[in-house]
Tab-separated table of C-alpha atoms and ligand atoms in Angstrom:
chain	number	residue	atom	x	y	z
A	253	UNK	CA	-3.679	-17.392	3.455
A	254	UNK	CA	-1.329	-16.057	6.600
A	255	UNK	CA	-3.930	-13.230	7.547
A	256	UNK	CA	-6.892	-15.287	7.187
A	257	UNK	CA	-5.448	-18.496	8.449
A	258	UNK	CA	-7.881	-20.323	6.590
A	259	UNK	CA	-6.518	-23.052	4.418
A	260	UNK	CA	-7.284	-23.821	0.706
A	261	UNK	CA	-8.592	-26.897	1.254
A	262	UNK	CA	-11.871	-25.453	3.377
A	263	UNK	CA	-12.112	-22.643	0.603
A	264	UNK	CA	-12.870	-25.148	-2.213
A	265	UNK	CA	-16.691	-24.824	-3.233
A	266	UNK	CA	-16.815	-21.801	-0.922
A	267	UNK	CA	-19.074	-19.022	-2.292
A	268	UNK	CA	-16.589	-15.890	-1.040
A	269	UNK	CA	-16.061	-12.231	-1.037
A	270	UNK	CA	-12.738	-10.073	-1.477
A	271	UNK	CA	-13.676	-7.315	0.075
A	272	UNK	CA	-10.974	-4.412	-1.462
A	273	UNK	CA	-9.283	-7.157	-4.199
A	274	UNK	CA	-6.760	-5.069	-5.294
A	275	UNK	CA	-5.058	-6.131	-7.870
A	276	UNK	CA	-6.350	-9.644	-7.146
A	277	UNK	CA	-3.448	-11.437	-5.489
A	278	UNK	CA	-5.622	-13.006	-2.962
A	279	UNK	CA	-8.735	-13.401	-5.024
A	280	UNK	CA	-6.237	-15.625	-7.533
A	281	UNK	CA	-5.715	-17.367	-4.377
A	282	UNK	CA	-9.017	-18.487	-3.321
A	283	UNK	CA	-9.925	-19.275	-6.849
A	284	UNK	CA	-7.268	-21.373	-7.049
A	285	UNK	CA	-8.371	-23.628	-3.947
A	286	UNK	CA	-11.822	-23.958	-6.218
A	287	UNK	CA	-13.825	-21.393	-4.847
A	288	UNK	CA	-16.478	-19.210	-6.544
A	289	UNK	CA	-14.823	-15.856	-5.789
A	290	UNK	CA	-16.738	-12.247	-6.403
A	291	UNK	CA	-13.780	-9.670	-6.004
A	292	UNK	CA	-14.688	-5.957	-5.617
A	293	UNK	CA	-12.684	-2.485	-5.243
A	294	UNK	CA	-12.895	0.915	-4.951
A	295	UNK	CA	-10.962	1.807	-7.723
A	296	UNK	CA	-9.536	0.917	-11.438
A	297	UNK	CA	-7.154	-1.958	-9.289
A	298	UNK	CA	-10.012	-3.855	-10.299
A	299	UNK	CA	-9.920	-3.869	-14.026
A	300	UNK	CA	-6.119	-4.898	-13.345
A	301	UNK	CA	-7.205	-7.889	-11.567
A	302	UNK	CA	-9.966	-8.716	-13.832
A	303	UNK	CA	-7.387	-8.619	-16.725
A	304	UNK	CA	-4.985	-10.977	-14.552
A	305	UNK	CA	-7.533	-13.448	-13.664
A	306	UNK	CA	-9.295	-12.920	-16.756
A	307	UNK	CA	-8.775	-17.188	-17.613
A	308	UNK	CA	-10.445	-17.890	-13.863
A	309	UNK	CA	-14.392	-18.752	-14.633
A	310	UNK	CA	-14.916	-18.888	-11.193
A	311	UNK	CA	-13.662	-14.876	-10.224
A	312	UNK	CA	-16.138	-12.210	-10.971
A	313	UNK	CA	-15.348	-7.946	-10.343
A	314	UNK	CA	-17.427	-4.964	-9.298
A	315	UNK	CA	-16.009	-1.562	-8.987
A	316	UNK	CA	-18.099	-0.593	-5.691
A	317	UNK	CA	-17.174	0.746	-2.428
A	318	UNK	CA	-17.862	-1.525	0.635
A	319	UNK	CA	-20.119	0.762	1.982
A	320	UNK	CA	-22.769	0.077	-1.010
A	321	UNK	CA	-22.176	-3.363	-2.279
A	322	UNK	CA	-24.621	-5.011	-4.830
A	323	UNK	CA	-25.133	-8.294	-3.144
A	324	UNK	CA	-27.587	-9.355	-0.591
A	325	UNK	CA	-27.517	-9.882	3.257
A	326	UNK	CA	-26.114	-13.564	4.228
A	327	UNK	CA	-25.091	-14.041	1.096
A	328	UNK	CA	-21.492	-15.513	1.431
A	329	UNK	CA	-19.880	-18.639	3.241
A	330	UNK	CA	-17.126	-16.622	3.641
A	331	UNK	CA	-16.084	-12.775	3.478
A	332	UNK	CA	-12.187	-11.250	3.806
A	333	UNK	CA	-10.589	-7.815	3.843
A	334	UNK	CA	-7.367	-7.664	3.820
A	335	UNK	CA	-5.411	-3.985	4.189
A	336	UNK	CA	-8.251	-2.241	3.398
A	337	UNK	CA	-10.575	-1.198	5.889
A	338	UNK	CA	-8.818	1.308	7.605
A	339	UNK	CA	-8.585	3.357	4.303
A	340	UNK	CA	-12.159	3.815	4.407
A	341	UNK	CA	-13.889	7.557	6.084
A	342	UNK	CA	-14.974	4.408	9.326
A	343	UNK	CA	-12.647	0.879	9.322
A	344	UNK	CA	-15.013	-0.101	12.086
A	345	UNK	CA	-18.282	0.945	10.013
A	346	UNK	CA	-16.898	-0.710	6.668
A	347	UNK	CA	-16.639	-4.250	9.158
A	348	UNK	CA	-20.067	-3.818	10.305
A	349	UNK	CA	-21.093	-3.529	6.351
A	350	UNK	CA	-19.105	-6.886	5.613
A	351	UNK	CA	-20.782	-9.031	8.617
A	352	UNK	CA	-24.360	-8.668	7.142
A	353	UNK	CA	-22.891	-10.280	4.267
A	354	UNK	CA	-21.913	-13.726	5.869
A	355	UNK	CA	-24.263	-16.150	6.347
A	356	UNK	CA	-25.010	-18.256	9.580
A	357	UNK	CA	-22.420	-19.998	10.304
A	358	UNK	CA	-20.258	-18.241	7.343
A	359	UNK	CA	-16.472	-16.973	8.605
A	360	UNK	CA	-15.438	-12.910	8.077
A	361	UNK	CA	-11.498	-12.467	8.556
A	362	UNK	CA	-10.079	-9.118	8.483
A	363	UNK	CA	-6.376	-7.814	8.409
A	364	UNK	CA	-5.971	-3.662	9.216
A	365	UNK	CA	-2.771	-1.261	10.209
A	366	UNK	CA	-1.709	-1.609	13.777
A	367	UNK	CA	-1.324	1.036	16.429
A	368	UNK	CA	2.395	-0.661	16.512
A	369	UNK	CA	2.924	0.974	12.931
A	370	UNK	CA	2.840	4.614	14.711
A	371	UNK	CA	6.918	3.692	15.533
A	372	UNK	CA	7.505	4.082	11.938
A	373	UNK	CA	7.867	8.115	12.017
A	374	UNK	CA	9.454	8.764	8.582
A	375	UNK	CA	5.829	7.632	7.173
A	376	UNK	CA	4.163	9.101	9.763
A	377	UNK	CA	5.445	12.360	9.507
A	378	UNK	CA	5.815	12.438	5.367
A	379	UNK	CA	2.035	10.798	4.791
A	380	UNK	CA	0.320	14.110	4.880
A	381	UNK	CA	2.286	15.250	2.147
A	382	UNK	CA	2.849	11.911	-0.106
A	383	UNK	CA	-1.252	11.012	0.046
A	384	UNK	CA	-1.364	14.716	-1.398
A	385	UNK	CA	1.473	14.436	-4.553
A	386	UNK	CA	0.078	13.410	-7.885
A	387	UNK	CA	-0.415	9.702	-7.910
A	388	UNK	CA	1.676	9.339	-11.071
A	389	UNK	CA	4.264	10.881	-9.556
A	390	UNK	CA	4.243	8.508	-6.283
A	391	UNK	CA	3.775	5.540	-8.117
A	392	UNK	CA	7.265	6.232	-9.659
A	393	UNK	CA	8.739	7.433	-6.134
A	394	UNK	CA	7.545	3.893	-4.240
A	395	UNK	CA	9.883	2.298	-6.632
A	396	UNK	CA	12.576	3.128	-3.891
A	397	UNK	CA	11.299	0.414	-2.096
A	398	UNK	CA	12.648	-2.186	-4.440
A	399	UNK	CA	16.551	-1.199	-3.379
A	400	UNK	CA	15.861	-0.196	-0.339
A	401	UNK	CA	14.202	-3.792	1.038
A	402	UNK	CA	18.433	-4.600	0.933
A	403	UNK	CA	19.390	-1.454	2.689
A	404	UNK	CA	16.605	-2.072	5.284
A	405	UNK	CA	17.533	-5.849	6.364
A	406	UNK	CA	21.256	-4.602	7.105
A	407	UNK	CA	21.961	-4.949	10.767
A	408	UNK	CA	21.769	-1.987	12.763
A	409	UNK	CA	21.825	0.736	9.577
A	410	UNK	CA	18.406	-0.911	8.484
A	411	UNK	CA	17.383	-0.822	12.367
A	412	UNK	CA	17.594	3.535	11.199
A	413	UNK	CA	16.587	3.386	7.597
A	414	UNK	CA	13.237	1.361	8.285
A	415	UNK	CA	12.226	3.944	10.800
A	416	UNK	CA	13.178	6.765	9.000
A	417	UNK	CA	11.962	5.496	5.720
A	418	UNK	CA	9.738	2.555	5.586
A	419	UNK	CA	8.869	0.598	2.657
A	420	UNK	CA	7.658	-2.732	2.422
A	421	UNK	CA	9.348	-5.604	3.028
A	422	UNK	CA	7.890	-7.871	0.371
A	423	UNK	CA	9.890	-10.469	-0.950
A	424	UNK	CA	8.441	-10.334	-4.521
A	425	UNK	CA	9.743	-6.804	-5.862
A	426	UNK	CA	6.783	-5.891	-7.866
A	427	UNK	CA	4.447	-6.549	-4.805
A	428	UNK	CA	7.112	-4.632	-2.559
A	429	UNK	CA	6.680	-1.516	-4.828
A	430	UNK	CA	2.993	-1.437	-5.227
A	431	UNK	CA	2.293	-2.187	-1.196
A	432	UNK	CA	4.577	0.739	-0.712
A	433	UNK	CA	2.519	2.695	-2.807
A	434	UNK	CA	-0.204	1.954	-1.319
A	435	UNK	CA	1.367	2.884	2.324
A	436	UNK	CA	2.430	6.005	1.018
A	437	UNK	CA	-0.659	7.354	-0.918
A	438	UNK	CA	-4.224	6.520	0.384
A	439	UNK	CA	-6.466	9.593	2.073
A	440	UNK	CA	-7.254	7.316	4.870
A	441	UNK	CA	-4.886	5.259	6.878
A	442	UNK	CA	-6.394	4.383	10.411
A	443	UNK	CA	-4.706	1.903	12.849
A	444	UNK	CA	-5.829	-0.286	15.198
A	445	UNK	CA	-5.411	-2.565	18.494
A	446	UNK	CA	-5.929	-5.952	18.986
A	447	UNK	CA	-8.462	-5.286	21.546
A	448	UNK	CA	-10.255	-2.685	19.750
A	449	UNK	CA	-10.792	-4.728	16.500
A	450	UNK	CA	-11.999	-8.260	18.750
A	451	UNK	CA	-14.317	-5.779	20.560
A	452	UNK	CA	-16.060	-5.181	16.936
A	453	UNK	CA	-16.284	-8.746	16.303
A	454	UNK	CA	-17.876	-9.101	19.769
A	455	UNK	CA	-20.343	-6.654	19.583
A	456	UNK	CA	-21.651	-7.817	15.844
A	457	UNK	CA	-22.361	-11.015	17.846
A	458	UNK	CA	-19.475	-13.515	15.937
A	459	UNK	CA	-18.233	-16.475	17.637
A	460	UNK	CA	-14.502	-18.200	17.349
A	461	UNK	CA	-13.093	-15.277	16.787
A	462	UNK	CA	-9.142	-15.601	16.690
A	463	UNK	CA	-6.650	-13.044	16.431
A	464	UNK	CA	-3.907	-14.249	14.243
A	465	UNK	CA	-0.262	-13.639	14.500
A	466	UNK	CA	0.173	-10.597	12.082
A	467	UNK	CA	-1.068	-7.561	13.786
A	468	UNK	CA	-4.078	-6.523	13.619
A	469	UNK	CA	-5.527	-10.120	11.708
A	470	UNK	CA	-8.836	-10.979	12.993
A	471	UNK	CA	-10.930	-13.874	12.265
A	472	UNK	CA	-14.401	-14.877	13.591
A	473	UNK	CA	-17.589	-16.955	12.802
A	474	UNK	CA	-21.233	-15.944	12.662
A	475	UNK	CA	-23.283	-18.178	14.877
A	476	UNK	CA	-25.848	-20.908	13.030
A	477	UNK	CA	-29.033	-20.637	12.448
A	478	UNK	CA	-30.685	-22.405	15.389
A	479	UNK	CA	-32.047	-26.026	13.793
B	62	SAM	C1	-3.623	-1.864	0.147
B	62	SAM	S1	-4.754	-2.253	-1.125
B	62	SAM	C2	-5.067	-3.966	-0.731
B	62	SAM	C3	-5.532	-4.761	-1.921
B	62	SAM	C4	-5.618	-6.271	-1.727
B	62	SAM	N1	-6.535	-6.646	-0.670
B	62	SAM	C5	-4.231	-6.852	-1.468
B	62	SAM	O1	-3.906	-7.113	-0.303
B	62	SAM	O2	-3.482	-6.998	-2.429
B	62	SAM	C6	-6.241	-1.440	-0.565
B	62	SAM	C7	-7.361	-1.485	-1.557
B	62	SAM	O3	-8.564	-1.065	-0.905
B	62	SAM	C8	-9.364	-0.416	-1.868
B	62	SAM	N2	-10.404	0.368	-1.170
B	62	SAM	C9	-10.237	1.448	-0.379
B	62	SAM	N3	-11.428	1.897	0.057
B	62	SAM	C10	-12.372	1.062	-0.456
B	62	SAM	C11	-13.795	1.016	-0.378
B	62	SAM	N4	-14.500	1.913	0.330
B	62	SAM	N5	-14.454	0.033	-1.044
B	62	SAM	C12	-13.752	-0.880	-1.777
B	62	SAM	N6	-12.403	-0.877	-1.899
B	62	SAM	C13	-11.720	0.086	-1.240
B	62	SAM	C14	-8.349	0.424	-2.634
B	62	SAM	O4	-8.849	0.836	-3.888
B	62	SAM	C15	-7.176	-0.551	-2.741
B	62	SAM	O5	-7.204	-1.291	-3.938
């Protein structure tokens, strides 16, 4: 998985944690590579992926929010968020909550916005009132995104259009119209440096922590248990 940059073949018997599944793209992922994969989200997303994955023995779904998750402390080889955190009320809290989670020696990767996202000032500036519309109503708006993808990757005109309008830039259509949704829509939409994310990895005390190419993507390890 790009944000994670961990491979399929070290998820295979993995005992792991999707923290903010979705609709389960990534969970279908990891349970693909033969990992045991418990998938949870905020909202109904989650009966969609349930649905999806419904022939995978290995997935299982809560509805819960991170911040009161039914599992216990060390529990997981391995724990990822990806785009979620920074829609929770505290991105930086909801990490803290996920690191109990990981056992010694266990791996946490996380993917939130970056500060380099403020350029794109047509979201900026029409997020307060989008994340307010009904959501029925958006959902059919962010199909935009579908056409616009071509309009965007035009030299110079999509240099304009992606600023003034951005939409994601998804290859699969149905993927580009939901993530656009999902820009356009959620309460909470905090971004983040590089060195502001690390430093939260640092000071919950994880160790080979690498930043990944797609900004902000943040892996790290908790130390073992001393023999
Ligand atoms: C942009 S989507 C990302 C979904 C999935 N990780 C993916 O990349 O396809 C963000 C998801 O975070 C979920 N979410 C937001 N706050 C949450 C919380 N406090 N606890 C659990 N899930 C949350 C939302 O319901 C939404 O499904």
């Amino acid at each position: 998985m790009t944000k994670t940059r961990w491979t399929t073949a070290e998820l295979a018997g993995e005992r792991i944690l999707d923290a903010g599944c979705g609709m389960g793209r990534f969970t279908e992922v990891c349970c693909d590579s033969g990992a045991e994969v418990h998938a949870v989200d905020l909202s109904n997303a989650v009966e969609v992926a349930a649905q999806n994955l419904r022939d995978r023995k290995r997935a299982h779904f809560y509805q819960a929010d991170i911040f009161r998750l039914p599992f216990a402390d060390e529990s997981f080889d391995r724990v990822f968020s990806i785009g979620v955190l920074h829609h929770t009320p505290d991105t930086r809290g909801a990490f803290h909550r996920l690191v109990r989670l990981v056992r010694p020696g266990g791996r946490i990767a996380i993917w939130v916005y970056s500060t380099k996202l403020r350029a794109m000032l047509g979201s900026e500036l029409l997020r307060p009132v989008t994340s307010r519309l009904p959501r029925a109503l958006m959902l059919q708006a962010a199909k935009l995104a579908i056409p616009l993808y071509y309009v965007h990757r035009f030299p110079l005109i999509g240099r304009v259009t992606s600023v003034l309008l951005p939409t994601s830039l998804e290859a699969n259509p149905t993927w580009r119209w939901l993530d656009t949704f999902d820009w356009y829509t959620p309460r909470y939409q905090w971004k983040h440096s590089d060195d502001e994310v690390v430093g939260w990895f640092e000071e919950a005390g994880l160790v080979d922590i690498r930043v990944g190419e797609f900004p902000v993507s943040v892996s790290g390890q908790k130390p073992p248990r001393p023999s």
